[in-house]
Amino acid sequence: ASAGLEYAHARGIIHRDIKPGNLLLTRAGQIKLSDFGLALVAAETKLTAAGKTVGSLPYMAPEQIHGKLPLSAQTDLYALGCTLYEMISGKPPFSGSAAAEILQRHLKDPAPLLSELVLDCPDSLSRIVARLLAKNPADRYPSAAELAADLRELESGIVVKPPRGSGRLPLPGGPRPGGKPAAAQESQPANGHRFGSLFAWAGWGLAGCLTLWIAIAPNSSGERAATGNATLVAGLRSESAEVRRFVARCLGDSGPSPGIEQALEPLLEDADPGVRVDAIRALGRAAEPSEGLLLKLRKISNTDDAQPARNAAQEAIEVLRARPTKGYGRVFAVAIGLALVGLAVWLAPKVARHILSQAPRRSSSASDEVREFDRLSKPRRQQ
């Protein structure tokens, strides 16, 4: 990520919206910077004029909140520091019950040291992040290249320990935990096949019941997501249009959540067209594609005074139409669950017949062995 920022900064481009959602990981394990939208819009429309702010609330530098000119590479490095802080500790450096409170903490409060929150965080890494989060841009790293150099030097001295209890898997034919080689522990002549069939049948039935339960049970994860966003929703009532925009974007970035349509609905009629645009885009990213919401967006796309809002509404309609509803997903899950349960029921008599058919064979085999033992032992008794 630092290398990508260095490349952009060398060409006079300030990203302005660095956050976890804009760092993409390729299958090859390479980080790609994405969403240079704010950089392009700022260049074309001068949105960074005095008194204006653009960015994402949890990752905004103090000078970005103030709308001070000019923004610099250090603005992106501050956001990268917030992202790194969240990667290490599991939470952003500044949080609060309302958007305005988070903004004030960015401006005034020092971030808690990572070494005090994460016990195994090296002090050198904690100092690097603290420097990135300095309030004064001049106190941060002068360039992303110098940051990358410090991180590489730190990485070279970190020893990654294997997880506790990890060990090598036994090699074919080699010794196993019980002390016997693999060949000696292969198939045992006792009831392995019988119980294998029984476990397979029980597994199909359990899988079907579990699928049905997941499909029919209430969506508790969605309820938790709605509860987690409650602190952001309070910011939608802020007097600042910029705060309302930030909160709308954050809600959209947080993913699908029940109640987001109701929370953002007042912003669809906001006096600020920028607020309306961000609210519409957030609904397109995170709302359930209901017919009622589609009707509202169609009305906006036809009647809103601002062309950007009309365009955003049309784009949101297309995104929502392409997204499958949860109802269809649940129907599909129920169908899969019923199919698995049906398969288990169909297999039950076959498994039972197989087990019963094996019992006489094992019994007769045991009887033959007893008779053979008696035959061999009789001559010895006579002697």
GROMACS .gro file of C-alpha atoms in nm:
model
  383
    1ALA     CA    1   0.000   0.000   0.000
    2SER     CA    2   0.286   0.238   0.079
    3ALA     CA    3   0.443   0.166  -0.259
    4GLY     CA    4   0.113   0.242  -0.433
    5LEU     CA    5   0.080   0.572  -0.249
    6GLU     CA    6   0.439   0.665  -0.330
    7TYR     CA    7   0.366   0.602  -0.699
    8ALA     CA    8   0.054   0.822  -0.687
    9HIS     CA    9   0.216   1.098  -0.482
   10ALA     CA   10   0.511   1.118  -0.722
   11ARG     CA   11   0.258   1.207  -0.992
   12GLY     CA   12   0.085   1.471  -0.784
   13ILE     CA   13  -0.221   1.258  -0.696
   14ILE     CA   14  -0.358   1.259  -0.340
   15HIS     CA   15  -0.602   0.973  -0.286
   16ARG     CA   16  -0.801   1.146  -0.004
   17ASP     CA   17  -0.998   0.831   0.090
   18ILE     CA   18  -0.756   0.561   0.207
   19LYS     CA   19  -0.943   0.300   0.415
   20PRO     CA   20  -0.960  -0.081   0.444
   21GLY     CA   21  -1.235  -0.103   0.184
   22ASN     CA   22  -1.012   0.064  -0.076
   23LEU     CA   23  -0.720  -0.178  -0.031
   24LEU     CA   24  -0.782  -0.481  -0.251
   25LEU     CA   25  -0.591  -0.809  -0.211
   26THR     CA   26  -0.524  -1.003  -0.531
   27ARG     CA   27  -0.505  -1.381  -0.548
   28ALA     CA   28  -0.130  -1.347  -0.573
   29GLY     CA   29  -0.126  -1.168  -0.236
   30GLN     CA   30  -0.057  -0.821  -0.379
   31ILE     CA   31  -0.225  -0.507  -0.244
   32LYS     CA   32  -0.395  -0.275  -0.496
   33LEU     CA   33  -0.518   0.077  -0.421
   34SER     CA   34  -0.870   0.135  -0.551
   35ASP     CA   35  -1.136   0.406  -0.572
   36PHE     CA   36  -0.948   0.718  -0.673
   37GLY     CA   37  -1.288   0.884  -0.714
   38LEU     CA   38  -1.228   1.160  -0.460
   39ALA     CA   39  -0.889   1.238  -0.611
   40LEU     CA   40  -1.044   1.273  -0.957
   41VAL     CA   41  -1.353   1.462  -0.841
   42ALA     CA   42  -1.141   1.700  -0.635
   43ALA     CA   43  -0.922   1.771  -0.935
   44GLU     CA   44  -1.216   1.831  -1.169
   45THR     CA   45  -1.467   2.013  -0.946
   46LYS     CA   46  -1.243   2.177  -0.683
   47LEU     CA   47  -1.432   2.013  -0.396
   48THR     CA   48  -1.133   2.077  -0.172
   49ALA     CA   49  -1.191   2.450  -0.166
   50ALA     CA   50  -1.163   2.619   0.174
   51GLY     CA   51  -1.426   2.503   0.420
   52LYS     CA   52  -1.503   2.179   0.233
   53THR     CA   53  -1.408   1.827   0.343
   54VAL     CA   54  -1.410   1.498   0.160
   55GLY     CA   55  -1.313   1.153   0.285
   56SER     CA   56  -1.436   0.877   0.516
   57LEU     CA   57  -1.504   0.965   0.878
   58PRO     CA   58  -1.297   0.703   1.069
   59TYR     CA   59  -0.984   0.769   0.858
   60MET     CA   60  -0.983   1.147   0.806
   61ALA     CA   61  -0.679   1.357   0.889
   62PRO     CA   62  -0.731   1.671   1.101
   63GLU     CA   63  -0.641   1.904   0.812
   64GLN     CA   64  -0.892   1.716   0.595
   65ILE     CA   65  -1.167   1.774   0.852
   66HIS     CA   66  -1.084   2.146   0.866
   67GLY     CA   67  -1.078   2.166   0.486
   68LYS     CA   68  -0.735   2.329   0.496
   69LEU     CA   69  -0.542   2.369   0.174
   70PRO     CA   70  -0.342   2.219   0.032
   71LEU     CA   71  -0.387   1.853   0.119
   72SER     CA   72  -0.062   1.660   0.089
   73ALA     CA   73   0.087   1.313   0.090
   74GLN     CA   74   0.077   1.329   0.470
   75THR     CA   75  -0.305   1.332   0.453
   76ASP     CA   76  -0.302   0.990   0.288
   77LEU     CA   77  -0.037   0.865   0.532
   78TYR     CA   78  -0.261   0.960   0.825
   79ALA     CA   79  -0.546   0.754   0.676
   80LEU     CA   80  -0.304   0.467   0.614
   81GLY     CA   81  -0.201   0.492   0.979
   82CYS     CA   82  -0.566   0.464   1.085
   83THR     CA   83  -0.601   0.158   0.863
   84LEU     CA   84  -0.285  -0.004   1.002
   85TYR     CA   85  -0.402   0.073   1.356
   86GLU     CA   86  -0.732  -0.104   1.286
   87MET     CA   87  -0.556  -0.404   1.129
   88ILE     CA   88  -0.345  -0.454   1.441
   89SER     CA   89  -0.594  -0.375   1.718
   90GLY     CA   90  -0.923  -0.469   1.551
   91LYS     CA   91  -1.073  -0.122   1.588
   92PRO     CA   92  -1.008   0.228   1.449
   93PRO     CA   93  -0.802   0.468   1.661
   94PHE     CA   94  -1.096   0.699   1.727
   95SER     CA   95  -1.456   0.601   1.796
   96GLY     CA   96  -1.757   0.759   1.958
   97SER     CA   97  -2.133   0.752   1.999
   98ALA     CA   98  -2.184   1.013   1.726
   99ALA     CA   99  -2.007   1.131   1.413
  100ALA     CA  100  -1.930   1.473   1.562
  101GLU     CA  101  -1.758   1.308   1.859
  102ILE     CA  102  -1.534   1.103   1.629
  103LEU     CA  103  -1.440   1.416   1.434
  104GLN     CA  104  -1.345   1.597   1.755
  105ARG     CA  105  -1.123   1.308   1.862
  106HIS     CA  106  -0.941   1.316   1.530
  107LEU     CA  107  -0.875   1.684   1.591
  108LYS     CA  108  -0.777   1.683   1.959
  109ASP     CA  109  -0.721   1.341   2.120
  110PRO     CA  110  -0.403   1.134   2.085
  111ALA     CA  111  -0.466   0.777   1.979
  112PRO     CA  112  -0.401   0.511   2.249
  113LEU     CA  113  -0.063   0.346   2.193
  114LEU     CA  114  -0.090   0.012   2.018
  115SER     CA  115   0.168  -0.141   2.252
  116GLU     CA  116  -0.075  -0.075   2.539
  117LEU     CA  117  -0.371  -0.235   2.358
  118VAL     CA  118  -0.202  -0.532   2.188
  119LEU     CA  119   0.039  -0.715   2.417
  120ASP     CA  120   0.252  -0.869   2.141
  121CYS     CA  121   0.276  -0.551   1.932
  122PRO     CA  122   0.643  -0.446   1.902
  123ASP     CA  123   0.722  -0.102   2.043
  124SER     CA  124   0.887  -0.007   1.714
  125LEU     CA  125   0.565  -0.079   1.523
  126SER     CA  126   0.365   0.116   1.780
  127ARG     CA  127   0.597   0.416   1.728
  128ILE     CA  128   0.559   0.395   1.349
  129VAL     CA  129   0.179   0.407   1.376
  130ALA     CA  130   0.192   0.688   1.634
  131ARG     CA  131   0.404   0.895   1.394
  132LEU     CA  132   0.154   0.835   1.114
  133LEU     CA  133  -0.126   0.960   1.341
  134ALA     CA  134   0.044   1.285   1.441
  135LYS     CA  135  -0.198   1.582   1.437
  136ASN     CA  136   0.053   1.806   1.261
  137PRO     CA  137   0.129   1.688   0.904
  138ALA     CA  138   0.490   1.800   0.945
  139ASP     CA  139   0.536   1.547   1.227
  140ARG     CA  140   0.437   1.253   1.007
  141TYR     CA  141   0.654   1.065   0.760
  142PRO     CA  142   0.777   1.291   0.480
  143SER     CA  143   0.693   1.026   0.220
  144ALA     CA  144   0.536   0.685   0.176
  145ALA     CA  145   0.875   0.554   0.063
  146GLU     CA  146   1.032   0.628   0.402
  147LEU     CA  147   0.737   0.461   0.574
  148ALA     CA  148   0.781   0.152   0.357
  149ALA     CA  149   1.153   0.141   0.440
  150ASP     CA  150   1.084   0.148   0.815
  151LEU     CA  151   0.818  -0.124   0.782
  152ARG     CA  152   1.053  -0.348   0.582
  153GLU     CA  153   1.328  -0.303   0.840
  154LEU     CA  154   1.082  -0.388   1.115
  155GLU     CA  155   0.954  -0.693   0.926
  156SER     CA  156   1.304  -0.834   0.888
  157GLY     CA  157   1.341  -0.852   1.266
  158ILE     CA  158   1.003  -1.010   1.346
  159VAL     CA  159   0.997  -1.385   1.410
  160VAL     CA  160   0.659  -1.543   1.341
  161LYS     CA  161   0.595  -1.831   1.580
  162PRO     CA  162   0.388  -2.130   1.464
  163PRO     CA  163   0.047  -2.173   1.631
  164ARG     CA  164   0.049  -2.372   1.952
  165GLY     CA  165  -0.026  -2.740   1.913
  166SER     CA  166   0.065  -2.741   1.546
  167GLY     CA  167   0.256  -3.038   1.419
  168ARG     CA  168   0.333  -3.229   1.108
  169LEU     CA  169   0.078  -3.460   0.959
  170PRO     CA  170   0.179  -3.828   0.969
  171LEU     CA  171   0.340  -3.956   0.651
  172PRO     CA  172   0.184  -4.253   0.470
  173GLY     CA  173   0.319  -4.570   0.627
  174GLY     CA  174   0.494  -4.379   0.904
  175PRO     CA  175   0.429  -4.386   1.278
  176ARG     CA  176   0.110  -4.232   1.413
  177PRO     CA  177   0.026  -4.086   1.754
  178GLY     CA  178  -0.073  -4.432   1.883
  179GLY     CA  179   0.274  -4.567   1.807
  180LYS     CA  180   0.169  -4.798   1.524
  181PRO     CA  181   0.260  -4.747   1.160
  182ALA     CA  182  -0.011  -4.638   0.921
  183ALA     CA  183  -0.028  -4.981   0.759
  184ALA     CA  184  -0.107  -5.142   1.095
  185GLN     CA  185  -0.382  -4.892   1.163
  186GLU     CA  186  -0.550  -4.913   0.828
  187SER     CA  187  -0.879  -5.094   0.802
  188GLN     CA  188  -0.968  -5.307   1.106
  189PRO     CA  189  -1.181  -5.619   1.045
  190ALA     CA  190  -1.438  -5.520   1.309
  191ASN     CA  191  -1.742  -5.301   1.247
  192GLY     CA  192  -1.575  -5.022   1.043
  193HIS     CA  193  -1.784  -5.056   0.727
  194ARG     CA  194  -2.107  -5.091   0.920
  195PHE     CA  195  -2.050  -4.785   1.136
  196GLY     CA  196  -1.914  -4.592   0.837
  197SER     CA  197  -2.246  -4.640   0.661
  198LEU     CA  198  -2.434  -4.542   0.975
  199PHE     CA  199  -2.229  -4.226   1.022
  200ALA     CA  200  -2.273  -4.131   0.656
  201TRP     CA  201  -2.651  -4.163   0.689
  202ALA     CA  202  -2.652  -3.963   1.013
  203GLY     CA  203  -2.429  -3.699   0.851
  204TRP     CA  204  -2.670  -3.645   0.564
  205GLY     CA  205  -2.960  -3.606   0.805
  206LEU     CA  206  -2.770  -3.367   1.033
  207ALA     CA  207  -2.656  -3.155   0.736
  208GLY     CA  208  -3.013  -3.126   0.614
  209CYS     CA  209  -3.150  -3.028   0.956
  210LEU     CA  210  -2.872  -2.771   1.004
  211THR     CA  211  -2.940  -2.617   0.663
  212LEU     CA  212  -3.310  -2.591   0.743
  213TRP     CA  213  -3.237  -2.428   1.078
  214ILE     CA  214  -3.004  -2.170   0.923
  215ALA     CA  215  -3.261  -2.087   0.655
  216ILE     CA  216  -3.557  -2.058   0.891
  217ALA     CA  217  -3.391  -1.906   1.199
  218PRO     CA  218  -3.402  -1.525   1.246
  219ASN     CA  219  -3.120  -1.329   1.089
  220SER     CA  220  -2.941  -1.251   1.415
  221SER     CA  221  -2.626  -1.134   1.236
  222GLY     CA  222  -2.827  -0.868   1.057
  223GLU     CA  223  -2.973  -0.757   1.389
  224ARG     CA  224  -2.626  -0.726   1.536
  225ALA     CA  225  -2.514  -0.521   1.235
  226ALA     CA  226  -2.807  -0.285   1.283
  227THR     CA  227  -2.717  -0.245   1.651
  228GLY     CA  228  -2.354  -0.173   1.562
  229ASN     CA  229  -2.459   0.104   1.323
  230ALA     CA  230  -2.675   0.276   1.583
  231THR     CA  231  -2.391   0.512   1.675
  232LEU     CA  232  -2.358   0.621   1.314
  233VAL     CA  233  -2.730   0.678   1.267
  234ALA     CA  234  -2.719   0.953   1.530
  235GLY     CA  235  -2.486   1.148   1.301
  236LEU     CA  236  -2.752   1.163   1.030
  237ARG     CA  237  -2.925   1.432   1.236
  238SER     CA  238  -2.615   1.653   1.251
  239GLU     CA  239  -2.649   2.014   1.141
  240SER     CA  240  -2.337   1.976   0.929
  241ALA     CA  241  -2.403   1.854   0.575
  242GLU     CA  242  -2.049   1.714   0.562
  243VAL     CA  243  -2.110   1.499   0.870
  244ARG     CA  244  -2.438   1.371   0.724
  245ARG     CA  245  -2.255   1.278   0.404
  246PHE     CA  246  -1.978   1.099   0.592
  247VAL     CA  247  -2.227   0.899   0.797
  248ALA     CA  248  -2.424   0.800   0.487
  249ARG     CA  249  -2.107   0.675   0.320
  250CYS     CA  250  -2.003   0.483   0.630
  251LEU     CA  251  -2.343   0.314   0.649
  252GLY     CA  252  -2.314   0.217   0.285
  253ASP     CA  253  -1.962   0.080   0.338
  254SER     CA  254  -2.071  -0.126   0.641
  255GLY     CA  255  -2.261  -0.370   0.419
  256PRO     CA  256  -2.623  -0.491   0.411
  257SER     CA  257  -2.807  -0.410   0.730
  258PRO     CA  258  -3.177  -0.419   0.822
  259GLY     CA  259  -3.319  -0.075   0.895
  260ILE     CA  260  -3.074   0.115   0.676
  261GLU     CA  261  -3.353   0.219   0.438
  262GLN     CA  262  -3.551   0.368   0.725
  263ALA     CA  263  -3.241   0.544   0.863
  264LEU     CA  264  -3.141   0.703   0.531
  265GLU     CA  265  -3.489   0.786   0.404
  266PRO     CA  266  -3.493   1.142   0.552
  267LEU     CA  267  -3.171   1.221   0.363
  268LEU     CA  268  -3.341   1.151   0.030
  269GLU     CA  269  -3.516   1.488   0.074
  270ASP     CA  270  -3.217   1.671   0.224
  271ALA     CA  271  -3.166   2.029   0.107
  272ASP     CA  272  -2.803   1.953   0.019
  273PRO     CA  273  -2.781   1.763  -0.312
  274GLY     CA  274  -2.450   1.606  -0.207
  275VAL     CA  275  -2.619   1.452   0.096
  276ARG     CA  276  -2.893   1.311  -0.125
  277VAL     CA  277  -2.637   1.160  -0.363
  278ASP     CA  278  -2.444   0.988  -0.082
  279ALA     CA  279  -2.764   0.858   0.077
  280ILE     CA  280  -2.882   0.715  -0.256
  281ARG     CA  281  -2.548   0.544  -0.319
  282ALA     CA  282  -2.545   0.400   0.033
  283LEU     CA  283  -2.891   0.253  -0.023
  284GLY     CA  284  -2.773   0.099  -0.346
  285ARG     CA  285  -2.482  -0.069  -0.166
  286ALA     CA  286  -2.647  -0.183   0.157
  287ALA     CA  287  -3.028  -0.183   0.135
  288GLU     CA  288  -3.259  -0.476   0.068
  289PRO     CA  289  -3.399  -0.453  -0.289
  290SER     CA  290  -3.763  -0.402  -0.194
  291GLU     CA  291  -4.029  -0.278  -0.435
  292GLY     CA  292  -4.099   0.020  -0.211
  293LEU     CA  293  -3.739   0.138  -0.225
  294LEU     CA  294  -3.725   0.092  -0.602
  295LEU     CA  295  -4.035   0.312  -0.638
  296LYS     CA  296  -3.874   0.588  -0.429
  297LEU     CA  297  -3.558   0.575  -0.636
  298ARG     CA  298  -3.754   0.585  -0.962
  299LYS     CA  299  -3.929   0.899  -0.841
  300ILE     CA  300  -3.595   1.059  -0.755
  301SER     CA  301  -3.446   0.963  -1.092
  302ASN     CA  302  -3.734   1.145  -1.263
  303THR     CA  303  -3.801   1.446  -1.041
  304ASP     CA  304  -3.494   1.546  -0.838
  305ASP     CA  305  -3.363   1.894  -0.914
  306ALA     CA  306  -2.998   1.783  -0.913
  307GLN     CA  307  -2.869   1.581  -1.207
  308PRO     CA  308  -2.611   1.394  -0.990
  309ALA     CA  309  -2.893   1.276  -0.763
  310ARG     CA  310  -3.096   1.156  -1.061
  311ASN     CA  311  -2.795   0.971  -1.198
  312ALA     CA  312  -2.717   0.815  -0.859
  313ALA     CA  313  -3.078   0.698  -0.825
  314GLN     CA  314  -3.069   0.530  -1.165
  315GLU     CA  315  -2.740   0.358  -1.080
  316ALA     CA  316  -2.878   0.240  -0.745
  317ILE     CA  317  -3.185   0.095  -0.916
  318GLU     CA  318  -2.965  -0.109  -1.149
  319VAL     CA  319  -2.751  -0.235  -0.860
  320LEU     CA  320  -3.053  -0.332  -0.650
  321ARG     CA  321  -3.222  -0.512  -0.937
  322ALA     CA  322  -2.911  -0.722  -0.992
  323ARG     CA  323  -2.894  -0.822  -0.625
  324PRO     CA  324  -3.088  -1.135  -0.522
  325THR     CA  325  -3.329  -1.087  -0.235
  326LYS     CA  326  -3.292  -1.273   0.091
  327GLY     CA  327  -3.630  -1.435   0.037
  328TYR     CA  328  -3.510  -1.626  -0.267
  329GLY     CA  329  -3.195  -1.727  -0.083
  330ARG     CA  330  -3.396  -1.870   0.204
  331VAL     CA  331  -3.625  -2.061  -0.030
  332PHE     CA  332  -3.319  -2.214  -0.196
  333ALA     CA  333  -3.168  -2.305   0.143
  334VAL     CA  334  -3.494  -2.465   0.255
  335ALA     CA  335  -3.504  -2.668  -0.066
  336ILE     CA  336  -3.147  -2.789  -0.013
  337GLY     CA  337  -3.222  -2.878   0.349
  338LEU     CA  338  -3.532  -3.076   0.256
  339ALA     CA  339  -3.338  -3.257  -0.015
  340LEU     CA  340  -3.067  -3.361   0.231
  341VAL     CA  341  -3.320  -3.478   0.490
  342GLY     CA  342  -3.505  -3.670   0.219
  343LEU     CA  343  -3.181  -3.836   0.110
  344ALA     CA  344  -3.113  -3.941   0.470
  345VAL     CA  345  -3.465  -4.088   0.503
  346TRP     CA  346  -3.423  -4.274   0.173
  347LEU     CA  347  -3.089  -4.416   0.284
  348ALA     CA  348  -3.210  -4.523   0.630
  349PRO     CA  349  -3.372  -4.858   0.532
  350LYS     CA  350  -3.082  -4.942   0.301
  351VAL     CA  351  -2.832  -4.884   0.580
  352ALA     CA  352  -3.042  -5.090   0.820
  353ARG     CA  353  -3.066  -5.383   0.575
  354HIS     CA  354  -2.692  -5.367   0.515
  355ILE     CA  355  -2.615  -5.378   0.888
  356LEU     CA  356  -2.855  -5.669   0.945
  357SER     CA  357  -2.715  -5.862   0.650
  358GLN     CA  358  -2.363  -5.835   0.792
  359ALA     CA  359  -2.459  -5.969   1.134
  360PRO     CA  360  -2.528  -6.337   1.032
  361ARG     CA  361  -2.205  -6.350   0.834
  362ARG     CA  362  -2.002  -6.229   1.128
  363SER     CA  363  -2.187  -6.470   1.359
  364SER     CA  364  -2.130  -6.773   1.134
  365SER     CA  365  -1.766  -6.678   1.090
  366ALA     CA  366  -1.722  -6.666   1.467
  367SER     CA  367  -1.893  -7.007   1.506
  368ASP     CA  368  -1.662  -7.163   1.248
  369GLU     CA  369  -1.361  -7.032   1.436
  370VAL     CA  370  -1.489  -7.181   1.764
  371ARG     CA  371  -1.549  -7.523   1.603
  372GLU     CA  372  -1.202  -7.520   1.446
  373PHE     CA  373  -1.049  -7.440   1.784
  374ASP     CA  374  -1.235  -7.733   1.946
  375ARG     CA  375  -1.123  -7.970   1.670
  376LEU     CA  376  -0.759  -7.879   1.709
  377SER     CA  377  -0.767  -7.900   2.086
  378LYS     CA  378  -0.934  -8.245   2.117
  379PRO     CA  379  -0.632  -8.458   2.014
  380ARG     CA  380  -0.417  -8.277   2.269
  381ARG     CA  381  -0.666  -8.356   2.543
  382GLN     CA  382  -0.667  -8.728   2.452
  383GLN     CA  383  -0.287  -8.736   2.465
   0.00000   0.00000   0.00000
